[in-house]
Tab-separated table of C-alpha atoms and ligand atoms in Angstrom:
chain	number	residue	atom	x	y	z
A	1	MET	CA	-9.078	-9.250	19.021
A	2	GLY	CA	-12.463	-8.657	19.558
A	3	GLU	CA	-12.699	-4.532	19.365
A	4	VAL	CA	-11.652	-2.810	16.330
A	5	ASN	CA	-9.658	-0.171	17.367
A	6	GLU	CA	-7.199	-2.519	20.217
A	7	MET	CA	-4.196	-2.352	19.048
A	8	ILE	CA	-3.173	-4.356	15.564
A	9	ASP	CA	0.312	-5.665	15.068
A	10	ILE	CA	1.555	-6.272	11.395
A	11	GLY	CA	5.355	-6.565	11.089
A	12	GLY	CA	6.291	-4.607	14.330
A	13	ALA	CA	4.149	-1.819	13.226
A	14	LYS	CA	0.975	-0.520	16.087
A	15	LEU	CA	-2.117	0.040	13.832
A	16	LYS	CA	-5.070	1.642	15.606
A	17	ASN	CA	-7.465	-0.790	13.968
A	18	PRO	CA	-6.830	-2.254	10.057
A	19	PHE	CA	-8.008	0.319	7.327
A	20	MET	CA	-5.083	2.141	6.118
A	21	SER	CA	-4.700	4.128	2.664
A	22	ALA	CA	-3.536	3.278	-0.197
A	23	SER	CA	0.250	4.843	-0.719
A	24	GLY	CA	-0.810	7.402	-3.589
A	25	CYS	CA	-4.306	7.861	-3.202
A	26	PHE	CA	-4.330	10.063	-0.030
A	27	GLY	CA	-1.033	12.261	-0.561
A	28	TYR	CA	0.800	13.347	2.863
A	29	GLY	CA	-2.884	13.666	4.338
A	30	ARG	CA	-3.138	17.176	4.397
A	31	GLU	CA	-6.330	17.392	1.874
A	32	PHE	CA	-7.923	14.551	3.802
A	33	ALA	CA	-7.345	16.358	7.448
A	34	GLN	CA	-9.795	19.044	5.964
A	35	ILE	CA	-12.827	16.615	5.780
A	36	MET	CA	-12.013	13.733	8.280
A	37	ASP	CA	-10.280	13.510	11.602
A	38	LEU	CA	-6.916	11.629	10.364
A	39	GLN	CA	-7.177	10.008	14.425
A	40	THR	CA	-9.665	7.383	12.567
A	41	LEU	CA	-6.843	5.705	10.428
A	42	GLY	CA	-5.046	2.527	10.973
A	43	ALA	CA	-2.437	4.371	9.571
A	44	ILE	CA	-1.465	6.452	6.912
A	45	VAL	CA	0.290	5.037	3.804
A	46	VAL	CA	1.883	8.169	2.254
A	47	LYS	CA	2.969	8.637	-1.290
A	48	GLY	CA	6.040	7.027	-2.361
A	49	VAL	CA	9.096	8.730	-1.338
A	50	SER	CA	12.084	9.435	-3.189
A	51	LEU	CA	15.679	10.786	-2.235
A	52	ASP	CA	15.379	14.046	-4.876
A	53	PRO	CA	12.122	15.387	-6.066
A	54	TRP	CA	10.804	13.852	-8.932
A	55	LEU	CA	7.984	15.544	-11.440
A	56	GLY	CA	6.722	12.533	-12.351
A	57	ASN	CA	5.616	11.952	-16.372
A	58	LYS	CA	3.875	13.697	-19.110
A	59	GLY	CA	0.859	14.174	-20.777
A	60	VAL	CA	-2.369	12.722	-19.667
A	61	ARG	CA	-1.862	10.483	-16.493
A	62	VAL	CA	-4.995	9.367	-15.659
A	63	ALA	CA	-7.941	7.212	-17.413
A	64	GLU	CA	-11.393	6.159	-16.591
A	65	THR	CA	-12.113	2.283	-17.253
A	66	PRO	CA	-14.594	-0.006	-16.267
A	67	SER	CA	-15.187	-0.562	-12.957
A	68	GLY	CA	-11.453	1.087	-12.343
A	69	MET	CA	-9.110	2.894	-13.299
A	70	LEU	CA	-5.378	3.608	-15.075
A	71	ASN	CA	-2.631	6.103	-13.649
A	72	ALA	CA	0.366	7.305	-14.901
A	73	ILE	CA	1.851	9.394	-12.344
A	74	GLY	CA	5.191	8.341	-12.508
A	75	LEU	CA	5.544	8.615	-8.983
A	76	GLU	CA	5.590	12.895	-8.478
A	77	ASN	CA	7.026	13.749	-4.998
A	78	PRO	CA	8.496	16.726	-3.666
A	79	GLY	CA	11.882	14.396	-2.087
A	80	LEU	CA	13.384	13.213	1.418
A	81	ASP	CA	13.572	16.311	3.102
A	82	TYR	CA	11.040	18.253	1.994
A	83	PHE	CA	8.928	15.016	3.338
A	84	LEU	CA	10.586	15.165	6.692
A	85	GLU	CA	10.577	19.259	7.080
A	86	ASN	CA	7.283	19.359	6.215
A	87	HIS	CA	4.752	17.242	5.938
A	88	LEU	CA	6.596	14.561	8.380
A	89	PRO	CA	6.190	16.790	11.309
A	90	PHE	CA	2.415	17.429	10.258
A	91	LEU	CA	1.733	13.707	10.653
A	92	LEU	CA	3.500	13.050	13.869
A	93	GLN	CA	2.077	15.688	15.499
A	94	LYS	CA	-0.737	13.977	15.423
A	95	ASP	CA	-2.012	10.395	17.190
A	96	LEU	CA	-0.962	8.466	13.650
A	97	SER	CA	0.393	5.446	13.031
A	98	VAL	CA	2.342	7.053	8.933
A	99	VAL	CA	3.565	4.230	7.184
A	100	VAL	CA	6.155	5.414	4.527
A	101	ASN	CA	6.537	4.117	1.101
A	102	ILE	CA	9.514	4.424	-0.953
A	103	VAL	CA	10.804	4.393	-4.029
A	104	GLY	CA	13.692	4.328	-5.683
A	105	LYS	CA	16.098	4.692	-9.432
A	106	THR	CA	18.545	2.263	-8.094
A	107	LEU	CA	19.184	0.198	-4.895
A	108	GLU	CA	21.574	2.431	-3.112
A	109	GLU	CA	18.402	5.082	-3.617
A	110	TYR	CA	16.198	3.012	-1.524
A	111	VAL	CA	19.138	2.187	1.360
A	112	GLU	CA	20.163	5.687	1.474
A	113	VAL	CA	16.095	7.071	2.246
A	114	ALA	CA	15.417	3.708	4.795
A	115	ARG	CA	18.637	4.574	6.580
A	116	ARG	CA	17.841	7.946	6.625
A	117	LEU	CA	14.083	7.483	7.721
A	118	ASN	CA	15.721	5.079	10.524
A	119	ASP	CA	16.123	7.730	13.040
A	120	THR	CA	12.448	9.083	13.013
A	121	SER	CA	9.277	7.883	14.425
A	122	VAL	CA	7.509	6.549	11.621
A	123	SER	CA	5.744	2.891	12.415
A	124	ALA	CA	6.762	1.005	8.851
A	125	LEU	CA	8.417	1.161	5.425
A	126	GLU	CA	6.732	0.232	2.481
A	127	ILE	CA	9.264	-0.481	-0.006
A	128	ASN	CA	7.297	-0.389	-3.172
A	129	ILE	CA	8.892	-2.407	-5.568
A	130	SER	CA	6.444	-2.822	-8.135
A	131	CYS	CA	5.744	0.569	-9.443
A	132	PRO	CA	4.537	0.276	-13.576
A	133	ASN	CA	4.941	3.565	-14.155
A	134	VAL	CA	8.372	4.499	-13.906
A	135	ALA	CA	11.356	3.682	-16.560
A	136	GLU	CA	14.312	3.081	-13.660
A	137	GLY	CA	13.621	1.208	-10.566
A	138	GLY	CA	10.218	0.491	-9.137
A	139	ILE	CA	8.930	-2.481	-10.926
A	140	ALA	CA	12.296	-3.488	-11.806
A	141	PHE	CA	13.572	-4.944	-8.619
A	142	GLY	CA	9.910	-6.737	-8.148
A	143	THR	CA	9.861	-8.869	-10.739
A	144	SER	CA	12.784	-11.516	-10.021
A	145	PRO	CA	13.414	-13.508	-6.952
A	146	GLU	CA	16.987	-12.646	-6.433
A	147	LYS	CA	16.354	-9.082	-7.458
A	148	ALA	CA	14.083	-8.484	-4.950
A	149	TYR	CA	16.335	-10.421	-2.456
A	150	GLU	CA	19.100	-7.926	-3.002
A	151	ILE	CA	17.163	-5.160	-2.770
A	152	ILE	CA	14.983	-5.935	0.793
A	153	SER	CA	18.485	-7.682	2.523
A	154	SER	CA	20.318	-4.199	1.495
A	155	ILE	CA	17.676	-2.232	3.011
A	156	ARG	CA	16.832	-4.274	5.872
A	157	LYS	CA	20.484	-3.863	6.924
A	158	VAL	CA	20.129	0.264	7.285
A	159	THR	CA	17.255	0.233	9.653
A	160	GLU	CA	15.290	-1.832	12.911
A	161	LEU	CA	11.767	0.081	11.769
A	162	PRO	CA	9.672	-2.436	10.577
A	163	LEU	CA	9.831	-3.323	6.639
A	164	TRP	CA	6.654	-4.134	4.474
A	165	VAL	CA	7.255	-4.620	0.737
A	166	LYS	CA	4.867	-3.862	-1.758
A	167	LEU	CA	5.000	-6.744	-4.378
A	168	SER	CA	3.827	-6.352	-8.215
A	169	PRO	CA	0.858	-8.573	-9.030
A	170	ASN	CA	2.838	-8.064	-12.812
A	171	VAL	CA	4.327	-11.648	-12.138
A	172	THR	CA	4.070	-14.959	-13.049
A	173	ASP	CA	4.504	-16.537	-9.604
A	174	ILE	CA	3.758	-13.533	-6.539
A	175	VAL	CA	4.378	-16.417	-4.184
A	176	GLU	CA	8.478	-17.021	-5.590
A	177	ILE	CA	8.820	-12.983	-4.882
A	178	ALA	CA	7.270	-13.146	-1.582
A	179	LYS	CA	9.379	-15.913	0.012
A	180	ALA	CA	12.591	-13.963	-1.507
A	181	VAL	CA	11.308	-10.953	0.460
A	182	GLU	CA	10.420	-12.753	3.306
A	183	ALA	CA	14.143	-14.631	3.563
A	184	ALA	CA	15.692	-11.611	3.180
A	185	GLY	CA	14.473	-9.853	6.282
A	186	ALA	CA	10.682	-8.563	5.277
A	187	ASP	CA	8.744	-8.171	8.427
A	188	ALA	CA	4.995	-8.079	6.414
A	189	LEU	CA	4.125	-7.873	2.679
A	190	THR	CA	1.458	-5.594	0.582
A	191	LEU	CA	-0.221	-7.339	-1.736
A	192	ILE	CA	-0.561	-5.560	-4.536
A	193	ASN	CA	-0.120	-3.082	-6.451
A	194	THR	CA	-1.509	-1.764	-10.019
A	195	LEU	CA	-1.737	-4.179	-13.104
A	196	THR	CA	-0.579	-2.592	-16.076
A	197	GLY	CA	-2.442	-1.650	-19.087
A	198	MET	CA	-3.557	0.040	-21.637
A	199	VAL	CA	-6.516	2.579	-23.000
A	200	ILE	CA	-6.094	4.261	-26.659
A	201	ASP	CA	-7.754	7.208	-27.766
A	202	ILE	CA	-9.309	6.149	-30.895
A	203	GLU	CA	-9.875	9.606	-32.265
A	204	THR	CA	-6.371	10.203	-32.154
A	205	GLY	CA	-5.302	6.424	-32.855
A	206	LYS	CA	-2.845	6.729	-29.690
A	207	PRO	CA	-2.365	5.579	-26.719
A	208	LEU	CA	-4.184	8.148	-24.192
A	209	LEU	CA	-1.445	8.478	-21.334
A	210	GLY	CA	1.692	10.057	-21.297
A	211	ASN	CA	3.437	7.295	-20.924
A	212	LEU	CA	1.708	4.972	-23.103
A	213	THR	CA	1.034	2.588	-20.245
A	214	GLY	CA	-0.496	2.624	-16.700
A	215	GLY	CA	-1.583	0.634	-13.302
A	216	LEU	CA	-5.121	-0.766	-13.168
A	217	SER	CA	-6.702	-0.380	-9.777
A	218	GLY	CA	-10.151	-0.439	-8.547
A	219	PRO	CA	-13.227	-3.043	-8.062
A	220	ALA	CA	-11.660	-4.831	-11.476
A	221	ILE	CA	-8.643	-5.988	-9.960
A	222	LYS	CA	-9.942	-7.568	-6.773
A	223	PRO	CA	-10.333	-11.086	-7.174
A	224	ILE	CA	-6.896	-10.908	-8.827
A	225	ALA	CA	-5.472	-9.287	-5.728
A	226	VAL	CA	-7.951	-11.393	-2.562
A	227	ARG	CA	-6.645	-14.693	-5.171
A	228	MET	CA	-2.866	-13.165	-4.826
A	229	VAL	CA	-3.099	-13.258	-0.952
A	230	TYR	CA	-5.163	-16.295	-0.534
A	231	GLN	CA	-1.808	-17.768	-2.205
A	232	VAL	CA	0.954	-15.949	-0.442
A	233	ALA	CA	-0.952	-16.312	3.233
A	234	SER	CA	-0.723	-20.224	2.408
A	235	GLU	CA	3.247	-19.871	1.933
A	236	VAL	CA	4.452	-16.972	4.114
A	237	ASN	CA	5.093	-16.806	7.643
A	238	ILE	CA	4.713	-13.034	7.571
A	239	PRO	CA	1.288	-10.580	7.774
A	240	ILE	CA	0.101	-9.782	4.652
A	241	VAL	CA	-1.793	-6.607	3.970
A	242	GLY	CA	-4.504	-6.636	1.217
A	243	VAL	CA	-5.427	-3.821	-1.637
A	244	GLY	CA	-6.830	-3.616	-4.371
A	245	GLY	CA	-9.947	-2.733	-5.529
A	246	ILE	CA	-11.551	-2.331	-1.936
A	247	THR	CA	-14.876	-0.237	-1.569
A	248	SER	CA	-16.368	-1.320	1.091
A	249	LEU	CA	-16.661	-3.672	4.302
A	250	ASN	CA	-17.787	-6.610	2.564
A	251	ASP	CA	-14.448	-6.310	0.286
A	252	ALA	CA	-12.225	-5.753	3.234
A	253	LEU	CA	-14.120	-9.027	4.712
A	254	GLU	CA	-12.911	-11.249	1.647
A	255	PHE	CA	-9.187	-9.951	1.875
A	256	PHE	CA	-9.499	-10.570	5.758
A	257	MET	CA	-10.980	-14.187	4.952
A	258	ALA	CA	-8.185	-14.735	2.134
A	259	GLY	CA	-5.451	-14.082	5.015
A	260	ALA	CA	-4.717	-10.511	5.095
A	261	SER	CA	-4.559	-9.295	8.616
A	262	ALA	CA	-5.133	-5.473	7.150
A	263	VAL	CA	-6.303	-3.561	4.640
A	264	GLN	CA	-5.288	-0.355	2.359
A	265	ILE	CA	-7.948	1.832	0.272
A	266	GLY	CA	-7.121	3.141	-2.563
A	267	SER	CA	-9.106	4.703	-5.913
A	268	ALA	CA	-12.439	4.126	-3.952
A	269	LEU	CA	-10.994	7.437	-1.745
A	270	PHE	CA	-11.190	9.675	-4.775
A	271	ARG	CA	-15.269	8.625	-4.788
A	272	ASP	CA	-15.884	8.366	-1.623
A	273	PRO	CA	-13.232	10.159	0.449
A	274	LEU	CA	-14.922	9.573	4.012
A	275	LEU	CA	-14.847	5.612	3.469
A	276	LEU	CA	-12.007	4.690	6.233
A	277	GLU	CA	-13.501	6.495	8.394
A	278	ARG	CA	-16.610	4.712	8.301
A	279	LEU	CA	-15.303	1.050	7.875
A	280	PRO	CA	-13.693	0.736	11.391
A	281	LYS	CA	-17.511	1.367	12.985
A	282	GLU	CA	-18.418	-1.063	9.834
A	283	LEU	CA	-16.519	-3.442	11.005
A	284	GLU	CA	-17.184	-2.832	14.871
A	285	ARG	CA	-21.125	-3.975	13.907
A	286	TYR	CA	-20.277	-6.347	12.419
A	287	LEU	CA	-18.173	-8.410	14.721
A	288	ILE	CA	-20.839	-7.665	17.248
A	289	GLU	CA	-23.554	-9.197	14.665
A	290	LYS	CA	-21.554	-12.332	14.001
A	291	ASN	CA	-20.342	-12.897	17.456
A	292	THR	CA	-16.889	-13.501	15.944
A	293	THR	CA	-13.186	-11.804	16.092
A	294	LEU	CA	-11.110	-10.425	13.464
A	295	GLU	CA	-8.405	-13.026	14.126
A	296	GLN	CA	-11.447	-15.318	14.029
A	297	ILE	CA	-11.836	-14.458	10.726
A	298	ILE	CA	-8.207	-13.665	9.111
A	299	GLY	CA	-7.634	-16.967	7.102
A	300	LEU	CA	-10.906	-18.444	7.205
A	301	ALA	CA	-11.285	-18.835	3.996
A	302	ARG	CA	-8.018	-21.270	3.847
A	303	ARG	CA	-9.442	-22.770	6.965
A	304	SER	CA	-12.402	-23.977	5.329
A	305	VAL	CA	-11.960	-25.613	2.022
B	1	LIG	C1	-3.607	7.584	-8.541
B	1	LIG	C2	-2.923	6.289	-8.212
B	1	LIG	C3	-1.280	6.950	-7.554
B	1	LIG	C4	-0.303	6.158	-6.576
B	1	LIG	N1	0.557	6.202	-6.169
B	1	LIG	C5	1.425	5.025	-5.244
B	1	LIG	C6	2.714	5.072	-4.966
B	1	LIG	O1	2.800	6.162	-4.698
B	1	LIG	N2	3.169	3.894	-4.330
B	1	LIG	C7	2.624	2.912	-4.104
B	1	LIG	O2	3.202	1.600	-3.660
B	1	LIG	N3	1.201	2.514	-4.848
B	1	LIG	C8	0.989	3.721	-5.643
B	1	LIG	N4	-0.538	3.405	-5.954
B	1	LIG	C9	-0.867	2.141	-6.319
B	1	LIG	C10	-2.174	1.898	-4.875
B	1	LIG	O3	-1.567	2.230	-3.478
B	1	LIG	C11	-2.624	0.160	-4.205
B	1	LIG	O4	-1.613	-0.500	-4.312
B	1	LIG	C12	-3.599	-0.161	-6.363
B	1	LIG	O5	-4.051	1.346	-6.723
B	1	LIG	C13	-4.630	-0.898	-6.269
B	1	LIG	O6	-5.216	-0.279	-4.795
B	1	LIG	P1	-6.899	0.353	-5.125
B	1	LIG	O7	-7.538	-0.476	-5.899
B	1	LIG	O8	-7.864	0.766	-4.132
B	1	LIG	O9	-6.723	1.277	-5.645
B	1	LIG	C14	-1.318	3.988	-6.900
B	1	LIG	C15	-2.538	4.516	-7.253
B	1	LIG	C16	-3.399	5.681	-7.627
B	1	LIG	C17	-4.640	5.193	-8.689
């Protein structure tokens, strides 16, 4: 694949280029559509959608940290009906691949959301079994290989859409979870969600975030994400979407070389909202300059040791 803008296939989902928004950092695209051309995205990955509307967590929800941020939004979202009636038609009228991130409190909720999206023309479902900021569901399914297998095989039965599974770094062995979801029928893996952290407000002596803990994202987590992509890519046969701390093309190149076939950008968009518009052009220039292709770069670090 010499041209960056040739179609890329991630587990059956077609992307215009390997750069996507990370769920929760791009909303449903409406605000970004006012400042950039959404068609320059490889795909939009929307904020997590649940069956019913969720209000999210109370209190302080975000905190800045050295080289990153903590968030404890608690998956606030307007619910599936609203998403289907309002956000999805807005996105599908653009020439844009849409990946729907799904979350639920129970296995049945995940399955129902996936079943109802099966009749739409979204490009893929990204199953979030890794959110650390909700009391029920989310990460509870993503920290045990048995539970991860059970939920993904149940979702697999109700949808033919490409199924990406977003994994948590808050585990002892991410490879065993990755293998379990691959065996359950996942078409691709997204690595990684945020790492659980805490900030104390020294004036009050209490945890700053209303949820007490939050998910750490941004440059601070990049080496962990790159390590996990590298480890998992060596053990599974499905494509990997890398995410965690990417702020530049050089960061993205590390993920490609570790074995990711595409990448997502999250926290960096809060500081540099047009980053996703620039990256495809920057990658194209890089490939020409180095006289190489994206295919040759993917997994390079694993082939060279
Ligand atoms: C404010 C915020 C909200 C997020 N919401 C979601 C979400 O709804 N679903 C999900 O799977 N990940 C969510 N994430 C995690 C990101 O998609 C991403 O995996 C993580 O932030 C690491 O990437 P980054 O360092 O580029 O931000 C959220 C992250 C942030 C910072």
